[in-house]
Amino acid sequence: AQSVTQLGSHVSVSEGALVLLRCNYSSSVPPYLFWYVQYPNQGLQLLLKYTSAATLVKGINGFEAEFKKSETSFHLTKPSAHMSDAAEYFCAVSHTGRRALTFGSGTRLQVQP
Amino acid sequence: NAGVTQTPKFQVLKTGQSMTLQCAQDMNHEYMSWYRQDPGMGLRLIHYSVGAGITDQGEVPNGYNVSRSTTEDFPLRLLSAAPSQTSVYFCASRTPGAGGPDTQYFGPGTRLTVL
């Protein structure tokens, strides 16, 4: 079975500060990993995905995530937060041959001026 | 392309009523799915379909029915609504990825309240 744990249901940072959102997964086989963002009253938008081609994955809006197999982690980072980054972020995992995503519980990011 | 569309955006039901949440996609995706989103629980898979005429259960299927008569449409039916089905419902469709994991596209969601 696969699962995803997102540490911290709420994260607050100042504008211009580093954003770090944590995601750990459990999987018995090599996973595919995703980060999605959900702005208020909207659907989910893909930020980035791990394809096994490179451990450091760059996504949209300046976000990136690093796959660390030894730590079973896929943390999301952004060097400098913008007010527009305020949203809920979901980490998700899937496997080859599986057609569905397993989501973490989400982390709500607040950006303070 | 309109992508994935869902109707209605909002719905209020009374306990025991039935309704159908509509989902359509115009990207010719074979795979479609329904998720529900509840606070603190992320998104959980209700039902999914790998093509017209083929459906299967996800993590939380009880109380919901689906059918897939066309590639484009994947409606979700609540036969007898219960307050526990108060949630935000998302439909998603998937495109096969060449050499990598598939990308799912999500609709805007339907916010359902059952009184």
mmCIF file with all atom_site columns, C-alpha atoms in Angstrom:
data_model
loop_
_atom_site.group_PDB
_atom_site.id
_atom_site.type_symbol
_atom_site.label_atom_id
_atom_site.label_alt_id
_atom_site.label_comp_id
_atom_site.label_asym_id
_atom_site.label_entity_id
_atom_site.label_seq_id
_atom_site.pdbx_PDB_ins_code
_atom_site.Cartn_x
_atom_site.Cartn_y
_atom_site.Cartn_z
_atom_site.occupancy
_atom_site.B_iso_or_equiv
_atom_site.pdbx_formal_charge
_atom_site.auth_seq_id
_atom_site.auth_comp_id
_atom_site.auth_asym_id
_atom_site.auth_atom_id
_atom_site.pdbx_PDB_model_num
ATOM 1   C CA . ALA A 1 1   ? 0.000   0.000  0.000   1.00 0.00 ? 1   ALA A CA 1
ATOM 2   C CA . GLN A 1 2   ? 1.110   3.524  -0.635  1.00 0.00 ? 2   GLN A CA 1
ATOM 3   C CA . SER A 1 3   ? 0.566   6.574  1.507   1.00 0.00 ? 3   SER A CA 1
ATOM 4   C CA . VAL A 1 4   ? 1.593   10.191 1.722   1.00 0.00 ? 4   VAL A CA 1
ATOM 5   C CA . THR A 1 5   ? 2.237   12.291 4.818   1.00 0.00 ? 5   THR A CA 1
ATOM 6   C CA . GLN A 1 6   ? 2.385   16.052 4.714   1.00 0.00 ? 6   GLN A CA 1
ATOM 7   C CA . LEU A 1 7   ? 3.874   17.538 7.850   1.00 0.00 ? 7   LEU A CA 1
ATOM 8   C CA . GLY A 1 8   ? 2.145   20.715 8.927   1.00 0.00 ? 8   GLY A CA 1
ATOM 9   C CA . SER A 1 9   ? -1.422  21.442 7.928   1.00 0.00 ? 9   SER A CA 1
ATOM 10  C CA . HIS A 1 10  ? -0.666  25.181 8.014   1.00 0.00 ? 10  HIS A CA 1
ATOM 11  C CA . VAL A 1 11  ? 2.554   26.964 7.149   1.00 0.00 ? 11  VAL A CA 1
ATOM 12  C CA . SER A 1 12  ? 3.010   30.726 7.420   1.00 0.00 ? 12  SER A CA 1
ATOM 13  C CA . VAL A 1 13  ? 5.930   32.613 5.890   1.00 0.00 ? 13  VAL A CA 1
ATOM 14  C CA . SER A 1 14  ? 6.767   36.228 5.243   1.00 0.00 ? 14  SER A CA 1
ATOM 15  C CA . GLU A 1 15  ? 6.831   37.584 1.738   1.00 0.00 ? 15  GLU A CA 1
ATOM 16  C CA . GLY A 1 16  ? 10.321  37.021 0.328   1.00 0.00 ? 16  GLY A CA 1
ATOM 17  C CA . ALA A 1 17  ? 11.113  34.175 2.721   1.00 0.00 ? 17  ALA A CA 1
ATOM 18  C CA . LEU A 1 18  ? 11.905  30.589 1.823   1.00 0.00 ? 18  LEU A CA 1
ATOM 19  C CA . VAL A 1 19  ? 8.946   28.268 1.369   1.00 0.00 ? 19  VAL A CA 1
ATOM 20  C CA . LEU A 1 20  ? 9.404   24.656 2.499   1.00 0.00 ? 20  LEU A CA 1
ATOM 21  C CA . LEU A 1 21  ? 6.478   22.249 2.406   1.00 0.00 ? 21  LEU A CA 1
ATOM 22  C CA . ARG A 1 22  ? 7.211   18.728 3.542   1.00 0.00 ? 22  ARG A CA 1
ATOM 23  C CA . CYS A 1 23  ? 6.046   15.467 1.986   1.00 0.00 ? 23  CYS A CA 1
ATOM 24  C CA . ASN A 1 24  ? 7.034   11.925 2.903   1.00 0.00 ? 24  ASN A CA 1
ATOM 25  C CA . TYR A 1 25  ? 5.753   8.845  1.154   1.00 0.00 ? 25  TYR A CA 1
ATOM 26  C CA . SER A 1 26  ? 5.651   5.164  1.853   1.00 0.00 ? 26  SER A CA 1
ATOM 27  C CA . SER A 1 27  ? 5.790   2.787  -1.046  1.00 0.00 ? 27  SER A CA 1
ATOM 28  C CA . SER A 1 28  ? 7.037   -0.716 -1.681  1.00 0.00 ? 28  SER A CA 1
ATOM 29  C CA . VAL A 1 29  ? 7.859   0.085  -5.290  1.00 0.00 ? 29  VAL A CA 1
ATOM 30  C CA . PRO A 1 30  ? 9.398   3.128  -6.984  1.00 0.00 ? 30  PRO A CA 1
ATOM 31  C CA . PRO A 1 31  ? 6.781   5.845  -6.913  1.00 0.00 ? 31  PRO A CA 1
ATOM 32  C CA . TYR A 1 32  ? 5.708   8.642  -9.139  1.00 0.00 ? 32  TYR A CA 1
ATOM 33  C CA . LEU A 1 33  ? 5.317   11.822 -7.110  1.00 0.00 ? 33  LEU A CA 1
ATOM 34  C CA . PHE A 1 34  ? 3.346   14.981 -7.707  1.00 0.00 ? 34  PHE A CA 1
ATOM 35  C CA . TRP A 1 35  ? 2.687   18.352 -6.157  1.00 0.00 ? 35  TRP A CA 1
ATOM 36  C CA . TYR A 1 36  ? -0.627  20.059 -6.861  1.00 0.00 ? 36  TYR A CA 1
ATOM 37  C CA . VAL A 1 37  ? -1.766  23.543 -5.848  1.00 0.00 ? 37  VAL A CA 1
ATOM 38  C CA . GLN A 1 38  ? -5.332  24.588 -5.121  1.00 0.00 ? 38  GLN A CA 1
ATOM 39  C CA . TYR A 1 39  ? -6.240  28.256 -5.034  1.00 0.00 ? 39  TYR A CA 1
ATOM 40  C CA . PRO A 1 40  ? -9.397  29.256 -3.140  1.00 0.00 ? 40  PRO A CA 1
ATOM 41  C CA . ASN A 1 41  ? -12.576 27.917 -4.712  1.00 0.00 ? 41  ASN A CA 1
ATOM 42  C CA . GLN A 1 42  ? -10.698 26.379 -7.609  1.00 0.00 ? 42  GLN A CA 1
ATOM 43  C CA . GLY A 1 43  ? -9.684  22.926 -8.777  1.00 0.00 ? 43  GLY A CA 1
ATOM 44  C CA . LEU A 1 44  ? -6.231  21.399 -8.513  1.00 0.00 ? 44  LEU A CA 1
ATOM 45  C CA . GLN A 1 45  ? -3.395  22.483 -10.761 1.00 0.00 ? 45  GLN A CA 1
ATOM 46  C CA . LEU A 1 46  ? -0.242  20.458 -11.312 1.00 0.00 ? 46  LEU A CA 1
ATOM 47  C CA . LEU A 1 47  ? 2.891   22.203 -10.003 1.00 0.00 ? 47  LEU A CA 1
ATOM 48  C CA . LEU A 1 48  ? 5.436   19.526 -10.818 1.00 0.00 ? 48  LEU A CA 1
ATOM 49  C CA . LYS A 1 49  ? 5.956   15.785 -11.049 1.00 0.00 ? 49  LYS A CA 1
ATOM 50  C CA . TYR A 1 50  ? 8.804   13.362 -10.436 1.00 0.00 ? 50  TYR A CA 1
ATOM 51  C CA . THR A 1 51  ? 9.448   11.174 -13.459 1.00 0.00 ? 51  THR A CA 1
ATOM 52  C CA . SER A 1 52  ? 12.618  9.389  -12.227 1.00 0.00 ? 52  SER A CA 1
ATOM 53  C CA . ALA A 1 53  ? 14.664  11.205 -14.874 1.00 0.00 ? 53  ALA A CA 1
ATOM 54  C CA . ALA A 1 54  ? 16.131  13.667 -12.365 1.00 0.00 ? 54  ALA A CA 1
ATOM 55  C CA . THR A 1 55  ? 15.918  13.920 -8.603  1.00 0.00 ? 55  THR A CA 1
ATOM 56  C CA . LEU A 1 56  ? 15.533  17.713 -8.639  1.00 0.00 ? 56  LEU A CA 1
ATOM 57  C CA . VAL A 1 57  ? 12.321  18.675 -10.374 1.00 0.00 ? 57  VAL A CA 1
ATOM 58  C CA . LYS A 1 58  ? 11.469  22.207 -11.411 1.00 0.00 ? 58  LYS A CA 1
ATOM 59  C CA . GLY A 1 59  ? 7.862   23.253 -11.708 1.00 0.00 ? 59  GLY A CA 1
ATOM 60  C CA . ILE A 1 60  ? 5.781   26.282 -12.450 1.00 0.00 ? 60  ILE A CA 1
ATOM 61  C CA . ASN A 1 61  ? 5.805   29.561 -10.515 1.00 0.00 ? 61  ASN A CA 1
ATOM 62  C CA . GLY A 1 62  ? 9.384   29.059 -9.296  1.00 0.00 ? 62  GLY A CA 1
ATOM 63  C CA . PHE A 1 63  ? 8.695   25.942 -7.242  1.00 0.00 ? 63  PHE A CA 1
ATOM 64  C CA . GLU A 1 64  ? 10.938  22.906 -7.187  1.00 0.00 ? 64  GLU A CA 1
ATOM 65  C CA . ALA A 1 65  ? 11.074  19.610 -5.331  1.00 0.00 ? 65  ALA A CA 1
ATOM 66  C CA . GLU A 1 66  ? 13.820  17.110 -4.646  1.00 0.00 ? 66  GLU A CA 1
ATOM 67  C CA . PHE A 1 67  ? 13.249  13.362 -4.574  1.00 0.00 ? 67  PHE A CA 1
ATOM 68  C CA . LYS A 1 68  ? 15.307  11.730 -1.812  1.00 0.00 ? 68  LYS A CA 1
ATOM 69  C CA . LYS A 1 69  ? 14.899  7.986  -1.860  1.00 0.00 ? 69  LYS A CA 1
ATOM 70  C CA . SER A 1 70  ? 16.929  7.445  1.328   1.00 0.00 ? 70  SER A CA 1
ATOM 71  C CA . GLU A 1 71  ? 14.584  9.765  3.217   1.00 0.00 ? 71  GLU A CA 1
ATOM 72  C CA . THR A 1 72  ? 11.431  8.791  1.261   1.00 0.00 ? 72  THR A CA 1
ATOM 73  C CA . SER A 1 73  ? 10.793  12.501 0.872   1.00 0.00 ? 73  SER A CA 1
ATOM 74  C CA . PHE A 1 74  ? 9.684   14.878 -1.846  1.00 0.00 ? 74  PHE A CA 1
ATOM 75  C CA . HIS A 1 75  ? 9.705   18.310 -0.212  1.00 0.00 ? 75  HIS A CA 1
ATOM 76  C CA . LEU A 1 76  ? 8.511   21.373 -2.116  1.00 0.00 ? 76  LEU A CA 1
ATOM 77  C CA . THR A 1 77  ? 10.550  24.582 -1.978  1.00 0.00 ? 77  THR A CA 1
ATOM 78  C CA . LYS A 1 78  ? 10.563  28.089 -3.352  1.00 0.00 ? 78  LYS A CA 1
ATOM 79  C CA . PRO A 1 79  ? 13.382  30.533 -2.572  1.00 0.00 ? 79  PRO A CA 1
ATOM 80  C CA . SER A 1 80  ? 11.214  33.627 -2.191  1.00 0.00 ? 80  SER A CA 1
ATOM 81  C CA . ALA A 1 81  ? 7.519   33.599 -1.353  1.00 0.00 ? 81  ALA A CA 1
ATOM 82  C CA . HIS A 1 82  ? 5.034   35.866 -3.097  1.00 0.00 ? 82  HIS A CA 1
ATOM 83  C CA . MET A 1 83  ? 1.635   36.867 -1.833  1.00 0.00 ? 83  MET A CA 1
ATOM 84  C CA . SER A 1 84  ? 0.151   35.042 -4.818  1.00 0.00 ? 84  SER A CA 1
ATOM 85  C CA . ASP A 1 85  ? 1.570   31.740 -3.507  1.00 0.00 ? 85  ASP A CA 1
ATOM 86  C CA . ALA A 1 86  ? -1.036  31.626 -0.749  1.00 0.00 ? 86  ALA A CA 1
ATOM 87  C CA . ALA A 1 87  ? -2.974  28.447 -1.454  1.00 0.00 ? 87  ALA A CA 1
ATOM 88  C CA . GLU A 1 88  ? -3.325  24.826 -0.388  1.00 0.00 ? 88  GLU A CA 1
ATOM 89  C CA . TYR A 1 89  ? -0.695  22.404 -1.590  1.00 0.00 ? 89  TYR A CA 1
ATOM 90  C CA . PHE A 1 90  ? -1.134  18.665 -2.003  1.00 0.00 ? 90  PHE A CA 1
ATOM 91  C CA . CYS A 1 91  ? 1.502   15.993 -2.408  1.00 0.00 ? 91  CYS A CA 1
ATOM 92  C CA . ALA A 1 92  ? 0.379   12.848 -4.231  1.00 0.00 ? 92  ALA A CA 1
ATOM 93  C CA . VAL A 1 93  ? 1.831   9.476  -5.219  1.00 0.00 ? 93  VAL A CA 1
ATOM 94  C CA . SER A 1 94  ? 1.035   6.896  -7.854  1.00 0.00 ? 94  SER A CA 1
ATOM 95  C CA . HIS A 1 95  ? 2.717   3.884  -9.405  1.00 0.00 ? 95  HIS A CA 1
ATOM 96  C CA . THR A 1 96  ? 3.144   2.406  -12.825 1.00 0.00 ? 96  THR A CA 1
ATOM 97  C CA . GLY A 1 97  ? -0.002  0.569  -13.717 1.00 0.00 ? 97  GLY A CA 1
ATOM 98  C CA . ARG A 1 98  ? -2.080  2.282  -11.061 1.00 0.00 ? 98  ARG A CA 1
ATOM 99  C CA . ARG A 1 99  ? -4.511  4.740  -12.399 1.00 0.00 ? 99  ARG A CA 1
ATOM 100 C CA . ALA A 1 100 ? -5.287  6.771  -9.323  1.00 0.00 ? 100 ALA A CA 1
ATOM 101 C CA . LEU A 1 101 ? -3.425  9.194  -7.120  1.00 0.00 ? 101 LEU A CA 1
ATOM 102 C CA . THR A 1 102 ? -3.105  8.884  -3.369  1.00 0.00 ? 102 THR A CA 1
ATOM 103 C CA . PHE A 1 103 ? -3.111  12.341 -1.837  1.00 0.00 ? 103 PHE A CA 1
ATOM 104 C CA . GLY A 1 104 ? -1.687  13.754 1.350   1.00 0.00 ? 104 GLY A CA 1
ATOM 105 C CA . SER A 1 105 ? -3.948  15.765 3.620   1.00 0.00 ? 105 SER A CA 1
ATOM 106 C CA . GLY A 1 106 ? -2.693  19.081 2.289   1.00 0.00 ? 106 GLY A CA 1
ATOM 107 C CA . THR A 1 107 ? -0.759  22.070 3.616   1.00 0.00 ? 107 THR A CA 1
ATOM 108 C CA . ARG A 1 108 ? -2.261  25.529 3.606   1.00 0.00 ? 108 ARG A CA 1
ATOM 109 C CA . LEU A 1 109 ? 0.378   28.173 2.910   1.00 0.00 ? 109 LEU A CA 1
ATOM 110 C CA . GLN A 1 110 ? -0.126  31.685 4.218   1.00 0.00 ? 110 GLN A CA 1
ATOM 111 C CA . VAL A 1 111 ? 2.138   34.496 3.050   1.00 0.00 ? 111 VAL A CA 1
ATOM 112 C CA . GLN A 1 112 ? 2.382   37.484 5.358   1.00 0.00 ? 112 GLN A CA 1
ATOM 113 C CA . PRO A 1 113 ? 3.236   40.933 3.957   1.00 0.00 ? 113 PRO A CA 1
ATOM 114 C CA . ASN B 2 1   ? -10.463 22.905 -25.331 1.00 0.00 ? 1   ASN B CA 1
ATOM 115 C CA . ALA B 2 2   ? -12.716 23.440 -22.332 1.00 0.00 ? 2   ALA B CA 1
ATOM 116 C CA . GLY B 2 3   ? -10.797 20.752 -20.411 1.00 0.00 ? 3   GLY B CA 1
ATOM 117 C CA . VAL B 2 4   ? -12.737 19.103 -17.595 1.00 0.00 ? 4   VAL B CA 1
ATOM 118 C CA . THR B 2 5   ? -16.098 20.665 -16.808 1.00 0.00 ? 5   THR B CA 1
ATOM 119 C CA . GLN B 2 6   ? -18.372 19.966 -13.859 1.00 0.00 ? 6   GLN B CA 1
ATOM 120 C CA . THR B 2 7   ? -21.956 20.928 -13.141 1.00 0.00 ? 7   THR B CA 1
ATOM 121 C CA . PRO B 2 8   ? -23.425 22.168 -10.926 1.00 0.00 ? 8   PRO B CA 1
ATOM 122 C CA . LYS B 2 9   ? -20.930 24.313 -9.009  1.00 0.00 ? 9   LYS B CA 1
ATOM 123 C CA . PHE B 2 10  ? -23.034 24.301 -5.859  1.00 0.00 ? 10  PHE B CA 1
ATOM 124 C CA . GLN B 2 11  ? -25.866 22.063 -4.682  1.00 0.00 ? 11  GLN B CA 1
ATOM 125 C CA . VAL B 2 12  ? -27.890 21.719 -1.505  1.00 0.00 ? 12  VAL B CA 1
ATOM 126 C CA . LEU B 2 13  ? -29.810 18.500 -0.927  1.00 0.00 ? 13  LEU B CA 1
ATOM 127 C CA . LYS B 2 14  ? -32.010 17.137 1.791   1.00 0.00 ? 14  LYS B CA 1
ATOM 128 C CA . THR B 2 15  ? -31.236 13.781 3.327   1.00 0.00 ? 15  THR B CA 1
ATOM 129 C CA . GLY B 2 16  ? -32.616 11.002 1.140   1.00 0.00 ? 16  GLY B CA 1
ATOM 130 C CA . GLN B 2 17  ? -32.730 12.987 -2.078  1.00 0.00 ? 17  GLN B CA 1
ATOM 131 C CA . SER B 2 18  ? -30.923 11.774 -5.157  1.00 0.00 ? 18  SER B CA 1
ATOM 132 C CA . MET B 2 19  ? -28.922 13.702 -7.701  1.00 0.00 ? 19  MET B CA 1
ATOM 133 C CA . THR B 2 20  ? -26.303 13.370 -10.402 1.00 0.00 ? 20  THR B CA 1
ATOM 134 C CA . LEU B 2 21  ? -23.079 15.331 -10.567 1.00 0.00 ? 21  LEU B CA 1
ATOM 135 C CA . GLN B 2 22  ? -22.045 15.839 -14.161 1.00 0.00 ? 22  GLN B CA 1
ATOM 136 C CA . CYS B 2 23  ? -18.491 15.639 -15.504 1.00 0.00 ? 23  CYS B CA 1
ATOM 137 C CA . ALA B 2 24  ? -17.338 16.007 -19.082 1.00 0.00 ? 24  ALA B CA 1
ATOM 138 C CA . GLN B 2 25  ? -13.971 16.279 -20.799 1.00 0.00 ? 25  GLN B CA 1
ATOM 139 C CA . ASP B 2 26  ? -13.115 17.165 -24.367 1.00 0.00 ? 26  ASP B CA 1
ATOM 140 C CA . MET B 2 27  ? -9.537  15.889 -24.432 1.00 0.00 ? 27  MET B CA 1
ATOM 141 C CA . ASN B 2 28  ? -10.367 12.317 -25.497 1.00 0.00 ? 28  ASN B CA 1
ATOM 142 C CA . HIS B 2 29  ? -8.911  10.967 -22.261 1.00 0.00 ? 29  HIS B CA 1
ATOM 143 C CA . GLU B 2 30  ? -9.596  7.306  -21.563 1.00 0.00 ? 30  GLU B CA 1
ATOM 144 C CA . TYR B 2 31  ? -9.237  7.497  -17.818 1.00 0.00 ? 31  TYR B CA 1
ATOM 145 C CA . MET B 2 32  ? -11.612 9.505  -15.637 1.00 0.00 ? 32  MET B CA 1
ATOM 146 C CA . SER B 2 33  ? -12.112 9.570  -11.901 1.00 0.00 ? 33  SER B CA 1
ATOM 147 C CA . TRP B 2 34  ? -14.117 11.123 -9.086  1.00 0.00 ? 34  TRP B CA 1
ATOM 148 C CA . TYR B 2 35  ? -12.594 12.352 -5.836  1.00 0.00 ? 35  TYR B CA 1
ATOM 149 C CA . ARG B 2 36  ? -14.091 13.918 -2.767  1.00 0.00 ? 36  ARG B CA 1
ATOM 150 C CA . GLN B 2 37  ? -12.258 16.506 -0.715  1.00 0.00 ? 37  GLN B CA 1
ATOM 151 C CA . ASP B 2 38  ? -12.847 16.873 2.991   1.00 0.00 ? 38  ASP B CA 1
ATOM 152 C CA . PRO B 2 39  ? -10.989 19.159 5.409   1.00 0.00 ? 39  PRO B CA 1
ATOM 153 C CA . GLY B 2 40  ? -7.775  17.622 6.684   1.00 0.00 ? 40  GLY B CA 1
ATOM 154 C CA . MET B 2 41  ? -8.154  14.505 4.544   1.00 0.00 ? 41  MET B CA 1
ATOM 155 C CA . GLY B 2 42  ? -6.900  15.535 1.138   1.00 0.00 ? 42  GLY B CA 1
ATOM 156 C CA . LEU B 2 43  ? -8.666  13.993 -1.834  1.00 0.00 ? 43  LEU B CA 1
ATOM 157 C CA . ARG B 2 44  ? -10.014 10.464 -1.740  1.00 0.00 ? 44  ARG B CA 1
ATOM 158 C CA . LEU B 2 45  ? -10.891 8.389  -4.783  1.00 0.00 ? 45  LEU B CA 1
ATOM 159 C CA . ILE B 2 46  ? -14.560 7.411  -5.105  1.00 0.00 ? 46  ILE B CA 1
ATOM 160 C CA . HIS B 2 47  ? -14.808 5.669  -8.491  1.00 0.00 ? 47  HIS B CA 1
ATOM 161 C CA . TYR B 2 48  ? -12.803 5.591  -11.662 1.00 0.00 ? 48  TYR B CA 1
ATOM 162 C CA . SER B 2 49  ? -13.144 4.480  -15.262 1.00 0.00 ? 49  SER B CA 1
ATOM 163 C CA . VAL B 2 50  ? -10.493 3.313  -17.704 1.00 0.00 ? 50  VAL B CA 1
ATOM 164 C CA . GLY B 2 51  ? -12.735 3.668  -20.737 1.00 0.00 ? 51  GLY B CA 1
ATOM 165 C CA . ALA B 2 52  ? -16.301 3.635  -21.983 1.00 0.00 ? 52  ALA B CA 1
ATOM 166 C CA . GLY B 2 53  ? -18.233 0.814  -20.356 1.00 0.00 ? 53  GLY B CA 1
ATOM 167 C CA . ILE B 2 54  ? -15.577 0.105  -17.701 1.00 0.00 ? 54  ILE B CA 1
ATOM 168 C CA . THR B 2 55  ? -15.759 1.406  -14.142 1.00 0.00 ? 55  THR B CA 1
ATOM 169 C CA . ASP B 2 56  ? -14.299 0.363  -10.809 1.00 0.00 ? 56  ASP B CA 1
ATOM 170 C CA . GLN B 2 57  ? -14.416 1.341  -7.155  1.00 0.00 ? 57  GLN B CA 1
ATOM 171 C CA . GLY B 2 58  ? -11.928 3.535  -5.421  1.00 0.00 ? 58  GLY B CA 1
ATOM 172 C CA . GLU B 2 59  ? -11.231 4.117  -1.754  1.00 0.00 ? 59  GLU B CA 1
ATOM 173 C CA . VAL B 2 60  ? -14.650 5.435  -0.682  1.00 0.00 ? 60  VAL B CA 1
ATOM 174 C CA . PRO B 2 61  ? -17.318 4.125  -3.103  1.00 0.00 ? 61  PRO B CA 1
ATOM 175 C CA . ASN B 2 62  ? -20.230 3.530  -0.736  1.00 0.00 ? 62  ASN B CA 1
ATOM 176 C CA . GLY B 2 63  ? -23.306 5.611  -1.510  1.00 0.00 ? 63  GLY B CA 1
ATOM 177 C CA . TYR B 2 64  ? -22.175 6.502  -5.024  1.00 0.00 ? 64  TYR B CA 1
ATOM 178 C CA . ASN B 2 65  ? -22.794 5.000  -8.466  1.00 0.00 ? 65  ASN B CA 1
ATOM 179 C CA . VAL B 2 66  ? -21.110 5.734  -11.758 1.00 0.00 ? 66  VAL B CA 1
ATOM 180 C CA . SER B 2 67  ? -21.452 4.760  -15.392 1.00 0.00 ? 67  SER B CA 1
ATOM 181 C CA . ARG B 2 68  ? -19.412 5.546  -18.496 1.00 0.00 ? 68  ARG B CA 1
ATOM 182 C CA . SER B 2 69  ? -21.417 5.290  -21.682 1.00 0.00 ? 69  SER B CA 1
ATOM 183 C CA . THR B 2 70  ? -19.182 7.661  -23.672 1.00 0.00 ? 70  THR B CA 1
ATOM 184 C CA . THR B 2 71  ? -15.527 8.682  -23.535 1.00 0.00 ? 71  THR B CA 1
ATOM 185 C CA . GLU B 2 72  ? -16.518 12.265 -22.764 1.00 0.00 ? 72  GLU B CA 1
ATOM 186 C CA . ASP B 2 73  ? -18.912 11.886 -19.844 1.00 0.00 ? 73  ASP B CA 1
ATOM 187 C CA . PHE B 2 74  ? -18.577 10.360 -16.391 1.00 0.00 ? 74  PHE B CA 1
ATOM 188 C CA . PRO B 2 75  ? -21.545 11.210 -14.131 1.00 0.00 ? 75  PRO B CA 1
ATOM 189 C CA . LEU B 2 76  ? -21.578 10.491 -10.401 1.00 0.00 ? 76  LEU B CA 1
ATOM 190 C CA . ARG B 2 77  ? -24.907 9.538  -8.840  1.00 0.00 ? 77  ARG B CA 1
ATOM 191 C CA . LEU B 2 78  ? -25.946 9.857  -5.238  1.00 0.00 ? 78  LEU B CA 1
ATOM 192 C CA . LEU B 2 79  ? -28.934 7.550  -4.804  1.00 0.00 ? 79  LEU B CA 1
ATOM 193 C CA . SER B 2 80  ? -29.954 8.628  -1.301  1.00 0.00 ? 80  SER B CA 1
ATOM 194 C CA . ALA B 2 81  ? -27.953 11.573 -0.021  1.00 0.00 ? 81  ALA B CA 1
ATOM 195 C CA . ALA B 2 82  ? -26.645 11.562 3.542   1.00 0.00 ? 82  ALA B CA 1
ATOM 196 C CA . PRO B 2 83  ? -25.052 14.383 5.588   1.00 0.00 ? 83  PRO B CA 1
ATOM 197 C CA . SER B 2 84  ? -21.766 12.438 5.488   1.00 0.00 ? 84  SER B CA 1
ATOM 198 C CA . GLN B 2 85  ? -21.674 13.104 1.746   1.00 0.00 ? 85  GLN B CA 1
ATOM 199 C CA . THR B 2 86  ? -21.333 16.837 2.317   1.00 0.00 ? 86  THR B CA 1
ATOM 200 C CA . SER B 2 87  ? -18.064 17.555 0.543   1.00 0.00 ? 87  SER B CA 1
ATOM 201 C CA . VAL B 2 88  ? -16.408 19.081 -2.477  1.00 0.00 ? 88  VAL B CA 1
ATOM 202 C CA . TYR B 2 89  ? -16.346 16.708 -5.427  1.00 0.00 ? 89  TYR B CA 1
ATOM 203 C CA . PHE B 2 90  ? -13.708 16.802 -8.128  1.00 0.00 ? 90  PHE B CA 1
ATOM 204 C CA . CYS B 2 91  ? -13.696 15.022 -11.439 1.00 0.00 ? 91  CYS B CA 1
ATOM 205 C CA . ALA B 2 92  ? -10.386 14.350 -13.148 1.00 0.00 ? 92  ALA B CA 1
ATOM 206 C CA . SER B 2 93  ? -9.212  12.904 -16.427 1.00 0.00 ? 93  SER B CA 1
ATOM 207 C CA . ARG B 2 94  ? -5.859  11.546 -17.394 1.00 0.00 ? 94  ARG B CA 1
ATOM 208 C CA . THR B 2 95  ? -3.650  11.544 -20.411 1.00 0.00 ? 95  THR B CA 1
ATOM 209 C CA . PRO B 2 96  ? -1.104  8.780  -20.946 1.00 0.00 ? 96  PRO B CA 1
ATOM 210 C CA . GLY B 2 97  ? 2.358   10.169 -20.426 1.00 0.00 ? 97  GLY B CA 1
ATOM 211 C CA . ALA B 2 98  ? 5.132   9.183  -22.792 1.00 0.00 ? 98  ALA B CA 1
ATOM 212 C CA . GLY B 2 99  ? 7.814   7.522  -20.687 1.00 0.00 ? 99  GLY B CA 1
ATOM 213 C CA . GLY B 2 100 ? 6.670   9.078  -17.454 1.00 0.00 ? 100 GLY B CA 1
ATOM 214 C CA . PRO B 2 101 ? 3.833   9.360  -14.959 1.00 0.00 ? 101 PRO B CA 1
ATOM 215 C CA . ASP B 2 102 ? 0.489   10.440 -16.217 1.00 0.00 ? 102 ASP B CA 1
ATOM 216 C CA . THR B 2 103 ? -0.842  13.913 -15.587 1.00 0.00 ? 103 THR B CA 1
ATOM 217 C CA . GLN B 2 104 ? -4.358  14.248 -14.238 1.00 0.00 ? 104 GLN B CA 1
ATOM 218 C CA . TYR B 2 105 ? -6.473  17.263 -15.119 1.00 0.00 ? 105 TYR B CA 1
ATOM 219 C CA . PHE B 2 106 ? -9.039  18.359 -12.566 1.00 0.00 ? 106 PHE B CA 1
ATOM 220 C CA . GLY B 2 107 ? -12.372 20.054 -12.983 1.00 0.00 ? 107 GLY B CA 1
ATOM 221 C CA . PRO B 2 108 ? -13.346 23.100 -10.891 1.00 0.00 ? 108 PRO B CA 1
ATOM 222 C CA . GLY B 2 109 ? -15.347 21.062 -8.392  1.00 0.00 ? 109 GLY B CA 1
ATOM 223 C CA . THR B 2 110 ? -18.911 20.776 -7.116  1.00 0.00 ? 110 THR B CA 1
ATOM 224 C CA . ARG B 2 111 ? -19.628 21.891 -3.566  1.00 0.00 ? 111 ARG B CA 1
ATOM 225 C CA . LEU B 2 112 ? -22.391 19.678 -2.154  1.00 0.00 ? 112 LEU B CA 1
ATOM 226 C CA . THR B 2 113 ? -24.219 20.221 1.123   1.00 0.00 ? 113 THR B CA 1
ATOM 227 C CA . VAL B 2 114 ? -26.612 17.601 2.460   1.00 0.00 ? 114 VAL B CA 1
ATOM 228 C CA . LEU B 2 115 ? -28.938 18.812 5.199   1.00 0.00 ? 115 LEU B CA 1
#
